[in-house]
Coordinates of C-alpha atoms in Angstrom, one line a residue:
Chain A
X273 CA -14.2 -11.9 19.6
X274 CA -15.7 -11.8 23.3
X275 CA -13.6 -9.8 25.4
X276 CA -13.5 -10.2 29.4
X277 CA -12.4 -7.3 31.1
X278 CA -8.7 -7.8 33.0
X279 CA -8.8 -5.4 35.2
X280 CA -10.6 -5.7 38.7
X281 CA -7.8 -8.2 39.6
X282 CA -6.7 -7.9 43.4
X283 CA -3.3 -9.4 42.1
X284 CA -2.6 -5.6 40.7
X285 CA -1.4 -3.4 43.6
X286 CA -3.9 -0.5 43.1
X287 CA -6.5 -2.4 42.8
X288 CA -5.5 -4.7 46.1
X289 CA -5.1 -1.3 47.6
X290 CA -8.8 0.1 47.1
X291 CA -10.0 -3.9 48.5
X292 CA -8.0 -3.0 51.8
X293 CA -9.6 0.5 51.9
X294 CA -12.8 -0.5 50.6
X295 CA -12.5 2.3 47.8
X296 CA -15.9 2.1 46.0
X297 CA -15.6 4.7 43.8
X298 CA -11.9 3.1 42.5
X299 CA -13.7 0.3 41.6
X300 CA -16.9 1.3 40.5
X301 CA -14.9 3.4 38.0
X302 CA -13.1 0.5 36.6
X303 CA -16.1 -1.4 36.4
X304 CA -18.2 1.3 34.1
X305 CA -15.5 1.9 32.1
X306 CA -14.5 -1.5 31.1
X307 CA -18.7 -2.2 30.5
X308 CA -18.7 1.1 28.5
X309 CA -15.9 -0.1 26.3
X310 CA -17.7 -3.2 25.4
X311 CA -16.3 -6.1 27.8
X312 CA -18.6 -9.2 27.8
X313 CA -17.2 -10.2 31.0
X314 CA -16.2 -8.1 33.8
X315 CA -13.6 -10.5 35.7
X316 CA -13.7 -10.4 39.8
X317 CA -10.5 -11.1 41.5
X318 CA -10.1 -10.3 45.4
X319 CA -6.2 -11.5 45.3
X320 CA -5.4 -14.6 47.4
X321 CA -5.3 -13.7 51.3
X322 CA -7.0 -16.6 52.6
X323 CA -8.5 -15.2 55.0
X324 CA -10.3 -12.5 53.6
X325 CA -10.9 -13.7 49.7
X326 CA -14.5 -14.6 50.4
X327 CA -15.5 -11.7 52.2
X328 CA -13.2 -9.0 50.0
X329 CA -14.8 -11.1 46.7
X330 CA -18.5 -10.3 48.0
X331 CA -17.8 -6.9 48.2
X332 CA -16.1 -6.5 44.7
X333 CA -19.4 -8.3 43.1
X334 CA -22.0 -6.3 44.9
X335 CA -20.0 -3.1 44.2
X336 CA -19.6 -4.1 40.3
X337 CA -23.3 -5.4 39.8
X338 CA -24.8 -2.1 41.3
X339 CA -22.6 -0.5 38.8
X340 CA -22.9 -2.3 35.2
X341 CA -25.4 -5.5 34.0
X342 CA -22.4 -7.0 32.5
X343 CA -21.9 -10.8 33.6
X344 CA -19.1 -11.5 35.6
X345 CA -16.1 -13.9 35.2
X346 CA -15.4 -15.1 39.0
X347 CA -11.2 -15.7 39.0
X348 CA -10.7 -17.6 42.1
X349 CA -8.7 -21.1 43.1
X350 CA -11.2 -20.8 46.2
X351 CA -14.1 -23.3 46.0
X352 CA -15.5 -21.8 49.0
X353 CA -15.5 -18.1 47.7
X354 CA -16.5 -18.9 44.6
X355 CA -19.7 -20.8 45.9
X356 CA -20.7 -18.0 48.0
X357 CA -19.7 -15.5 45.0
X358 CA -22.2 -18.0 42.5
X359 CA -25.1 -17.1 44.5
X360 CA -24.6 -13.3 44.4
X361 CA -24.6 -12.8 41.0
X362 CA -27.4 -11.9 39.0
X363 CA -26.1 -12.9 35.6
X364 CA -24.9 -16.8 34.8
X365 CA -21.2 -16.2 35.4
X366 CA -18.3 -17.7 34.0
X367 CA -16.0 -19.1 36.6
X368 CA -12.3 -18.5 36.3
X369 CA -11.0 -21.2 36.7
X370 CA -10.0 -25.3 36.4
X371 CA -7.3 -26.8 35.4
X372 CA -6.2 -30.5 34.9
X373 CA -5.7 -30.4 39.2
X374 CA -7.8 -32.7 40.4
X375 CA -8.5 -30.4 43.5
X376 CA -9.8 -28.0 41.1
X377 CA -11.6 -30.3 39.2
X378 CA -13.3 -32.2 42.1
X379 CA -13.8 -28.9 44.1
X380 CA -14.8 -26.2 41.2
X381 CA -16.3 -28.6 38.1
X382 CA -19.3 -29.2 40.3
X383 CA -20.1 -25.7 40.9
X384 CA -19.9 -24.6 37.4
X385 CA -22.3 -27.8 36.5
X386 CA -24.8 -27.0 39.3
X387 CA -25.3 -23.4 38.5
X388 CA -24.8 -23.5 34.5
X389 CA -21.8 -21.6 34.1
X390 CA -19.1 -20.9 31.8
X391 CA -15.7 -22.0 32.9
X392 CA -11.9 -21.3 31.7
X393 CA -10.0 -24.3 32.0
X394 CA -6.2 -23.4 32.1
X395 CA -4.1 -25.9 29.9
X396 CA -2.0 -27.6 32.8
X397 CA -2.2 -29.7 36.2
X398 CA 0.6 -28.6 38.6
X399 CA 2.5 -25.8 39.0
X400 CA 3.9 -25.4 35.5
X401 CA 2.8 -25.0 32.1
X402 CA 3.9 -28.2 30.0
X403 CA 6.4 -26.9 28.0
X404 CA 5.1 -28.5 24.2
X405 CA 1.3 -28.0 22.7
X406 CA 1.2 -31.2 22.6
X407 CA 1.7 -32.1 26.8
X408 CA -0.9 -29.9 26.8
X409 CA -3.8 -31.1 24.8
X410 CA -3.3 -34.1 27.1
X411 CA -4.2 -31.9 29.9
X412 CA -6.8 -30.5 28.4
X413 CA -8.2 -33.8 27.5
X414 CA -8.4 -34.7 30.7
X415 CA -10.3 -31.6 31.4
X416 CA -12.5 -32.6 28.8
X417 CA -13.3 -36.0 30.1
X418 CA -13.6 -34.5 33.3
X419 CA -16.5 -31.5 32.3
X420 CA -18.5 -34.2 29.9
X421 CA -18.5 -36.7 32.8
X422 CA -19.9 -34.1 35.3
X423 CA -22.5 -33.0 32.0
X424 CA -21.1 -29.4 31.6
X425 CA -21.4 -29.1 27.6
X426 CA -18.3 -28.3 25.5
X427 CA -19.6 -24.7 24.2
X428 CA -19.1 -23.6 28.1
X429 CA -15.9 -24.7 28.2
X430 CA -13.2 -22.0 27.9
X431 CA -9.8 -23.8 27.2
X432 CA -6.7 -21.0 27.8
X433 CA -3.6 -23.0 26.2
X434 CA -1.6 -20.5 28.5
X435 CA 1.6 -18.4 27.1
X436 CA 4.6 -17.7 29.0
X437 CA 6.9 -14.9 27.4
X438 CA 9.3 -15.4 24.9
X439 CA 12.1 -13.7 26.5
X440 CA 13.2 -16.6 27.6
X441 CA 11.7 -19.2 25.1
X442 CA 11.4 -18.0 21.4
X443 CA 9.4 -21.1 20.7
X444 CA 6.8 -20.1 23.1
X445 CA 4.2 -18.2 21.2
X446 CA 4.2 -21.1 18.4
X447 CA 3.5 -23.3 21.0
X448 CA 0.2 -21.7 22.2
X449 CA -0.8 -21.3 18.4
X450 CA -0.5 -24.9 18.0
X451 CA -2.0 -25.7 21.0
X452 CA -4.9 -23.3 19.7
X453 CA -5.2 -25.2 16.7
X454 CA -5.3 -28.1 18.5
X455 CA -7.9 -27.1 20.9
X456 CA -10.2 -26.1 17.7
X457 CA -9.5 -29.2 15.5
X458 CA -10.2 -31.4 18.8
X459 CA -13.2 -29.8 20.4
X460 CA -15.0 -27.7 17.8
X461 CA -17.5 -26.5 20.3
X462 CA -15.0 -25.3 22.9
X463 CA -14.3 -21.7 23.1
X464 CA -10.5 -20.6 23.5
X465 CA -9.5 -18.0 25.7
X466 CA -6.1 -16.5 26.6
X467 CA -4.7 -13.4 28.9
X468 CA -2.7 -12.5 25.8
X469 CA 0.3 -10.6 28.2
X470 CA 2.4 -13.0 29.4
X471 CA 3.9 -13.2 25.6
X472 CA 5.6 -10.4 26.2
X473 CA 6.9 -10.4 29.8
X474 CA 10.2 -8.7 30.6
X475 CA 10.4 -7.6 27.0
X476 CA 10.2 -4.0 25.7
X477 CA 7.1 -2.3 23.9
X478 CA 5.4 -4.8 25.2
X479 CA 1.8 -3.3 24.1
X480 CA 3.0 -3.9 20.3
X481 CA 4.2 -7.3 20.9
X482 CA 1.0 -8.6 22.8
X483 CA -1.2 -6.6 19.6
X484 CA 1.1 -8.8 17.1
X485 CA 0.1 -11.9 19.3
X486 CA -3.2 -10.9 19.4
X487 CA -3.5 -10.9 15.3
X488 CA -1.7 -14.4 15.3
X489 CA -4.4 -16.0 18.2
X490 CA -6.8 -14.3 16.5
X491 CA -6.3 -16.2 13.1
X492 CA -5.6 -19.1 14.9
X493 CA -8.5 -19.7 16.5
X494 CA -9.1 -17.8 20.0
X495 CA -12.7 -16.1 20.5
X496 CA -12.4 -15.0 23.8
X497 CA -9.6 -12.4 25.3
X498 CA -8.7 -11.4 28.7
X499 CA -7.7 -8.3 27.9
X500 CA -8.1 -4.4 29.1
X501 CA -11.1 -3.3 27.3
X502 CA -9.9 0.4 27.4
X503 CA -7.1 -0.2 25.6
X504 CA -8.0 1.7 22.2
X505 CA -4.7 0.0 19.7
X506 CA -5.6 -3.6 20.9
X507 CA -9.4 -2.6 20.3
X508 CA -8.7 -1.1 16.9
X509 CA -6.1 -4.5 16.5
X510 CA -8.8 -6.6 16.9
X511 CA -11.6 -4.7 14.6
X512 CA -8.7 -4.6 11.5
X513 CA -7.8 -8.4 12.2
X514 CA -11.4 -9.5 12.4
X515 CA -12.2 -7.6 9.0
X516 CA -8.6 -8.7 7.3
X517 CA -10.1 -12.6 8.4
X518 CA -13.4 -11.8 6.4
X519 CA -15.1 -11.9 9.5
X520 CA -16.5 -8.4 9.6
X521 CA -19.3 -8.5 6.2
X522 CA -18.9 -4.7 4.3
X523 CA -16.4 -4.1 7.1
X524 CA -19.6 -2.6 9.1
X525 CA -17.8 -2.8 12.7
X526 CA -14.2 -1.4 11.3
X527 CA -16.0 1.2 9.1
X528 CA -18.7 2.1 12.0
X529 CA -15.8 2.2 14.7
X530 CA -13.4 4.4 12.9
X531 CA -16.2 7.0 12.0
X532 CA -17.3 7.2 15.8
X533 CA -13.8 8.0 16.8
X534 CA -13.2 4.7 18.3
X535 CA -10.2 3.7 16.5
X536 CA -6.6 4.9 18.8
X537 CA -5.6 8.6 16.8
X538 CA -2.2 6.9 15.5
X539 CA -4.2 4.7 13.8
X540 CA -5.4 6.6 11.1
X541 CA -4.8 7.0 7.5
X542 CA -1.4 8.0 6.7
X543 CA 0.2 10.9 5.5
X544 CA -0.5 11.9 1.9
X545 CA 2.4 9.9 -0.4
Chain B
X75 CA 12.0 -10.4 6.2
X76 CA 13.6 -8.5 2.6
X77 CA 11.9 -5.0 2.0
X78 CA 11.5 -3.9 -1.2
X79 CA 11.0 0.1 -0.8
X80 CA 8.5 1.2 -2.9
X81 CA 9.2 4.7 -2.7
X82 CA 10.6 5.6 -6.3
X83 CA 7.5 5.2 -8.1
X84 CA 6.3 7.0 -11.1
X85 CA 3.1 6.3 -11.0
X86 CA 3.0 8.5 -8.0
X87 CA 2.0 12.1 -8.2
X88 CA 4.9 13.7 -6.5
X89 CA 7.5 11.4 -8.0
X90 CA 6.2 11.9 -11.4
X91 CA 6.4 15.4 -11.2
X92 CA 10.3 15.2 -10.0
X93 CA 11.0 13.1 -12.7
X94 CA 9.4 15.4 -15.7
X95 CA 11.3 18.5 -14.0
X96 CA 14.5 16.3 -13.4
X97 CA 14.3 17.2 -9.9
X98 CA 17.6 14.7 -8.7
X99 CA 17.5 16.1 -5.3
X100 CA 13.5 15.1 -4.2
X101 CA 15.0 11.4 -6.2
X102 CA 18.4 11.4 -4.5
X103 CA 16.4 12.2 -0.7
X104 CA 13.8 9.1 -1.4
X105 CA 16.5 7.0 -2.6
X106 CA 18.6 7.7 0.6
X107 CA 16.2 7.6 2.9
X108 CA 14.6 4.0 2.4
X109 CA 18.4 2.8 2.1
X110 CA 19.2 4.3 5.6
X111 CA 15.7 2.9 6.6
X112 CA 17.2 -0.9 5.5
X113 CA 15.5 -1.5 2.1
X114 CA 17.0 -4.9 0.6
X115 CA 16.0 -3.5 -2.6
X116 CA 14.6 0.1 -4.0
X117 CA 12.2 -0.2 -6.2
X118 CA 12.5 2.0 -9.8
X119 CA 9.5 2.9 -11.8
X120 CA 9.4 5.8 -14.4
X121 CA 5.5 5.9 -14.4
X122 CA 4.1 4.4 -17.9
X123 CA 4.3 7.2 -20.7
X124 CA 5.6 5.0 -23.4
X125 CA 7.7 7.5 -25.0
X126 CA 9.6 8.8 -22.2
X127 CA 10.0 5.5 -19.9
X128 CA 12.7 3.9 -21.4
X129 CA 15.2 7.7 -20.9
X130 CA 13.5 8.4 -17.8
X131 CA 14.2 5.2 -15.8
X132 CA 18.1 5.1 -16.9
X133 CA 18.1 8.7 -15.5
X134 CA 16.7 7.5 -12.6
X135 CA 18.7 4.7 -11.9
X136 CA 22.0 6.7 -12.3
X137 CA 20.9 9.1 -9.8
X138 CA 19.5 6.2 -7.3
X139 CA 23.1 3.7 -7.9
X140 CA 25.0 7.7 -7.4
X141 CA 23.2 7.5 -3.8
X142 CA 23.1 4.3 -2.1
X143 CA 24.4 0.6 -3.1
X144 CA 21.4 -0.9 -2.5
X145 CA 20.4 -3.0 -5.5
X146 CA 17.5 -1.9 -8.0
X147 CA 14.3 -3.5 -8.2
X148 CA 13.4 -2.5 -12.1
X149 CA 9.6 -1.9 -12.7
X150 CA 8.7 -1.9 -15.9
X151 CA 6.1 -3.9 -18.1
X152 CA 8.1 -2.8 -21.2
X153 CA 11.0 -5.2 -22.4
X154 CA 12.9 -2.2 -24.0
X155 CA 13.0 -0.1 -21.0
X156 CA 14.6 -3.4 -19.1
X157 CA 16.7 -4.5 -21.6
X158 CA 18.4 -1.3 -21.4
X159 CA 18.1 -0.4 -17.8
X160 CA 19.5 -3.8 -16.7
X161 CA 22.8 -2.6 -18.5
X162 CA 23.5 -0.2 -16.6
X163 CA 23.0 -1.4 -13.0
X164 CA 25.5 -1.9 -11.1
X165 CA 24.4 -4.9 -8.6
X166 CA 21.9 -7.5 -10.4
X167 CA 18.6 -6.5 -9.7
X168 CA 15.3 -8.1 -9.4
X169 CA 13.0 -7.3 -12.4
X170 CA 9.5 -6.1 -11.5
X171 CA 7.3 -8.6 -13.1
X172 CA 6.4 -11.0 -15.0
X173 CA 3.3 -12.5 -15.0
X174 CA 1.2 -15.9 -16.5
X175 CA 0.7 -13.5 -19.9
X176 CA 2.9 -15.1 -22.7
X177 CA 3.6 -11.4 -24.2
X178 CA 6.1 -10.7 -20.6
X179 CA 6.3 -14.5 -20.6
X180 CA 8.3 -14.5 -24.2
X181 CA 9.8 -10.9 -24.0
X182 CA 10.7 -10.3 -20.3
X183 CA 11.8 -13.8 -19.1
X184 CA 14.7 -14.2 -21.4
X185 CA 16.5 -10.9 -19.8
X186 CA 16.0 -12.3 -16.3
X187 CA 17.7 -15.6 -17.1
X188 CA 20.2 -14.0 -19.3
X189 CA 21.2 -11.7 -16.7
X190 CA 20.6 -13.6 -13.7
X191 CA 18.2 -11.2 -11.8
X192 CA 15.3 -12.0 -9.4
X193 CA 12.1 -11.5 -11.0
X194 CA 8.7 -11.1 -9.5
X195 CA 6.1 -12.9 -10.5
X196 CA 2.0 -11.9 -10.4
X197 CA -0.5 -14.8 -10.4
X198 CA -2.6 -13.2 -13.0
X199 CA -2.7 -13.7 -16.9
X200 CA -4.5 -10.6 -18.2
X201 CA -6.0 -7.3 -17.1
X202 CA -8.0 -9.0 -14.0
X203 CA -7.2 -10.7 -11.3
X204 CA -8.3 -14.5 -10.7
X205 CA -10.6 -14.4 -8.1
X206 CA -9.7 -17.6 -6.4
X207 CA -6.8 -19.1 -4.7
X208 CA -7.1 -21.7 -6.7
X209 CA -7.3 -19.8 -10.1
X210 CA -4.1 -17.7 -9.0
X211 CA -2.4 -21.0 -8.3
X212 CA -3.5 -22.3 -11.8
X213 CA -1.2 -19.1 -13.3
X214 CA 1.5 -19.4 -11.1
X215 CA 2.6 -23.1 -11.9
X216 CA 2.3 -21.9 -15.8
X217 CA 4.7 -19.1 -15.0
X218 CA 7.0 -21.9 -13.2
X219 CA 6.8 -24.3 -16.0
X220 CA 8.1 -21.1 -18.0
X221 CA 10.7 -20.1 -15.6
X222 CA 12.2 -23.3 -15.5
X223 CA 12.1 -24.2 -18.7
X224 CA 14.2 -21.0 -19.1
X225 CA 16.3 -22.2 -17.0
X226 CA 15.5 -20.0 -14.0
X227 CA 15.7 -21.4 -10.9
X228 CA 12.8 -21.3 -8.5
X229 CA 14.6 -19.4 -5.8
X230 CA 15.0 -16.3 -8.2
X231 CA 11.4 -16.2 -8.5
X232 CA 9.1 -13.8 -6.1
X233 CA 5.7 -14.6 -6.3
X234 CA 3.4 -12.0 -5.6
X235 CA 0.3 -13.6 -5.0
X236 CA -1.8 -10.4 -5.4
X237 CA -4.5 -8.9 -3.1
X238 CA -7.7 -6.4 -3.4
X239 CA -9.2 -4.6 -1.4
X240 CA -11.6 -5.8 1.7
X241 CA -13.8 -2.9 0.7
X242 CA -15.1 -4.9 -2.0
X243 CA -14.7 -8.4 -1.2
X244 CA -14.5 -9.3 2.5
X245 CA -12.6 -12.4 2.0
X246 CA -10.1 -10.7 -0.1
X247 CA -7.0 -11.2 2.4
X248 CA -8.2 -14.8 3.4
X249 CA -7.9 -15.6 -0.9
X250 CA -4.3 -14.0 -0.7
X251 CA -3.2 -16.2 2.5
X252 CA -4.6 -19.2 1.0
X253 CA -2.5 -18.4 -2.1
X254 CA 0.6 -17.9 0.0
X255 CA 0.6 -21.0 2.1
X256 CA 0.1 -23.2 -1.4
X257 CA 2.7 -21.5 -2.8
X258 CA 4.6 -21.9 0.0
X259 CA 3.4 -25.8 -0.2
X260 CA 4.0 -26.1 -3.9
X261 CA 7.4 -24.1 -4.3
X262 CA 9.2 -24.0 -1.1
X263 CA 12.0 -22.7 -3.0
X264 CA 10.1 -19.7 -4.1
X265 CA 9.9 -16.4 -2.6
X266 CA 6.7 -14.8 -1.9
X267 CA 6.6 -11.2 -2.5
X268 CA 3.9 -8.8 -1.7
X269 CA 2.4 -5.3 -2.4
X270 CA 0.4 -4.5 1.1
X271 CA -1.8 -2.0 0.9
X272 CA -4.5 -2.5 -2.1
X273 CA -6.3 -4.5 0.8
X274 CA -7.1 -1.2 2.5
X275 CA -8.0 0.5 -0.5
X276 CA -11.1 2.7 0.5
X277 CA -11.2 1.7 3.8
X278 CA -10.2 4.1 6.5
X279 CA -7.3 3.7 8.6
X280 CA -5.2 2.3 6.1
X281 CA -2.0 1.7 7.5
X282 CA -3.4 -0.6 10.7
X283 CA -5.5 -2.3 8.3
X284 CA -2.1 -2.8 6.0
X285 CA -0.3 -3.6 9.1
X286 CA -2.6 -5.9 10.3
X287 CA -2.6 -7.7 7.1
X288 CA 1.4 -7.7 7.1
X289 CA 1.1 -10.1 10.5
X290 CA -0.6 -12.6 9.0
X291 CA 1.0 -12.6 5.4
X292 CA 4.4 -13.2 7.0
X293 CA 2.7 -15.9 9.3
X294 CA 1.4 -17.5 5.8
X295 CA 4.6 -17.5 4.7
X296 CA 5.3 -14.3 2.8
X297 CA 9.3 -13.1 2.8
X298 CA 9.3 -9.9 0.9
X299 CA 7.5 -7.4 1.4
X300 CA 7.0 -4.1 -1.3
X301 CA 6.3 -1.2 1.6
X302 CA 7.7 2.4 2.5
X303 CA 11.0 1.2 4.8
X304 CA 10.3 4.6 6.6
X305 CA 6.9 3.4 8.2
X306 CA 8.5 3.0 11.5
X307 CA 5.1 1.4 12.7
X308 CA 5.4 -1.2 10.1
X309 CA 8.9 -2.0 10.8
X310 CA 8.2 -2.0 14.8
X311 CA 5.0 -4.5 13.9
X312 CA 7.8 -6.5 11.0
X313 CA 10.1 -7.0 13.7
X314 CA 7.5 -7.7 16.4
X315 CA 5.8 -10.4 14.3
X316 CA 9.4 -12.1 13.3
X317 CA 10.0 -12.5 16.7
X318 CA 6.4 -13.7 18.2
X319 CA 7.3 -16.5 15.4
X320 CA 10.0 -17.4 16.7
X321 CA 12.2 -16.1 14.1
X322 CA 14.7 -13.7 16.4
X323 CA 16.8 -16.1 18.3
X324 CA 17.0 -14.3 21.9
X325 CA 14.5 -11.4 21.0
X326 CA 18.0 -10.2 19.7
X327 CA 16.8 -7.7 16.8
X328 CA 13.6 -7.1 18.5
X329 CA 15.4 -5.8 21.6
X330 CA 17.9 -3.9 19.7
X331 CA 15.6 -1.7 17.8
X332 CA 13.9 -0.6 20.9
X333 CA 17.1 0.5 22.3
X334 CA 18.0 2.5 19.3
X335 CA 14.6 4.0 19.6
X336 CA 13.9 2.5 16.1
X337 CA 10.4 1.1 17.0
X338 CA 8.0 4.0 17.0
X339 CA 7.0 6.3 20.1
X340 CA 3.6 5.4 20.1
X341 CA 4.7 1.5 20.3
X342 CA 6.7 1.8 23.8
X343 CA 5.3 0.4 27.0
X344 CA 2.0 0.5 28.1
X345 CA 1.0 2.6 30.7
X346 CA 1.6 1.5 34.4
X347 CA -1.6 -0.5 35.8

């Protein structure tokens, strides 16, 4: 599993805070910490004042690159800022994101195919998620036809089948593991990527519910999570469920974690029967 | 999900020594306890010294049926000890197993069909387990073609597919999945029943591995599960994975165990971002 960092996202209110204050040190710290807990990706997001995304974005990517080597994952619906952010960055970044829009796609797809990039392409082409798997994987078809025809290769693509929250559609987790399926069946070379939390909006213990969700994407097909790469349970979730999947040979990673302290304290062995 | 607590267990250290000093109160507390905690079932295994079994389950079972209603789940590879014990339980219980060997086949079978009980059912046919799916399947349809023919009916039977440990075999856990889901395919009617935690056997952090495990067996299509009821980390990860599958209309149960602070501690919100 490839994990990209959630949370330099100008979205959250502390972190949109230390942008207007142009708090280094705030988000230098979130950047070491997230590369020191093993992100992949590092995503960038200066929130979405119009005016100031570009500049606010540049100053988020200088700030993060003089901190860690890790790549960056750009998150912005701004072609402008994104082209400016493309030629900051020292690392091939992955560009978050497209979506079936053709705005998007005519404004962002050529940017991602110019500089080589990764790019997460978000299962749906207005303003709401289709509500089956199968609506969709014809949106992400689409998208498909769309990166192909501008020569960006399926093993950059990043498709995120979206999940809203079941508390107020049961059904809704099933239908992002079919639409995972789906993905994986259709376009073996595509990655699939999801921001696992939405499952579990306006429900309680939501941390347990998004690690149950996790295990169930997992098996069914996702390699890449936007996730917060500090957050020790969903690590430790993610080394048992890779090892219980036979993906982990002589359970090196699980066995190598727990000795280094790395899996959470509560999940140790328990008591003596 | 049915629990099966697997508490009262004879082959266990502690409970062995509170049987051979008729200790009623340390067997009255377990017995309690996993019935408070919502067992479907307790299981009820006087450990395996052949001339003391068949006096030390009865005692066992009058002091369990003197505590709690919940019905007996009677473990016992020994025909005699069952014959007897199934006379004097109160509720018709499950019998704890059977398996493809024609010795349990010809002695055990024809009390659970006289009787009407449950039965388990292990997909193995002598000391060792098949390695395969496939070979498991192989036992399992001899053990239905014996069940029926004895005029069982395929929704008494609980298959127990069997797992090892991912310390030996890293695709342990994938060959018990694959054996649920063709089970599941084969014998809808079926249950499927499983032990959890051989597949952490010698690994560390046991009960996240178990845990872990428990998402995806219920995903495969598992239904009864043979655990401690009073793992309230189990039950919190039971209840969230029921309801990520869409099986808890409204988050209903899901939402009702947080609020009676069933779910445990360590499972409640994440911190603020």
């Amino acid at each position: 599993m490839k994990i990209i960092g959630e949370k330099i996202n100008g979205t959250r209110k502390k972190v949109a805070a230390a942008i207007a204050e142009r708090d280094a040190t705030f988000i230098r710290d979130l950047a070491r910490r997230q590369a020191e807990n093993g992100a992949d990706w590092l995503d960038v997001n200066a929130g979405t004042h119009p005016d100031r995304e570009g500049d606010d974005l540049l100053w988020l990517i200088e700030l993060v690159q003089e901190e860690t080597d890790v790549p960056l994952c750009l998150d912005s619906a701004n072609p402008r800022a994104l082209e400016s952010a493309i030629g900051k960055v020292k690392e091939t970044p992955m560009v978050n994101s497209i979506s079936g829009e053709p705005d998007r796609l005519n404004n962002i797809l050529p940017l991602v195919a110019e500089h080589g990039c990764g790019v997460i392409a978000l299962a749906m082409d207005g303003k709401k998620i289709p509500d089956s798997a199968g609506d969709r994987m014809a949106v992400v078809r689409r998208i498909f036809e769309a990166t192909r025809e501008a020569g960006v290769a399926d093993d950059r693509v990043y498709v995120d089948p979206l999940v809203m929250t079941l508390a107020t559609n049961i059904e809704s987790a099933n239908v992002t593991l079919d639409a995972i399926r789906a993905v994986r069946a259709e376009f073996p070379e595509a990655h699939v990527c999801l921001g696992l939390s939405n499952v579990s909006f306006g429900l309680p213990a939501r941390a347990l519910v998004n690690r149950t969700f996790l295990v169930l994407a997992t098996a069914a097909g996702m390699d890449t999570a936007i996730v917060d790469p500090g957050d020790a349970r969903l690590r430790a979730t993610l080394l048992a469920t890779e090892m219980v999947l036979g993906r982990d040979r002589h359970c090196l990673n699980f066995t190598r974690a727990y000795r280094q302290g790395l899996l959470a304290p509560g999940d140790g062995p328990p008591d003596k029967k």
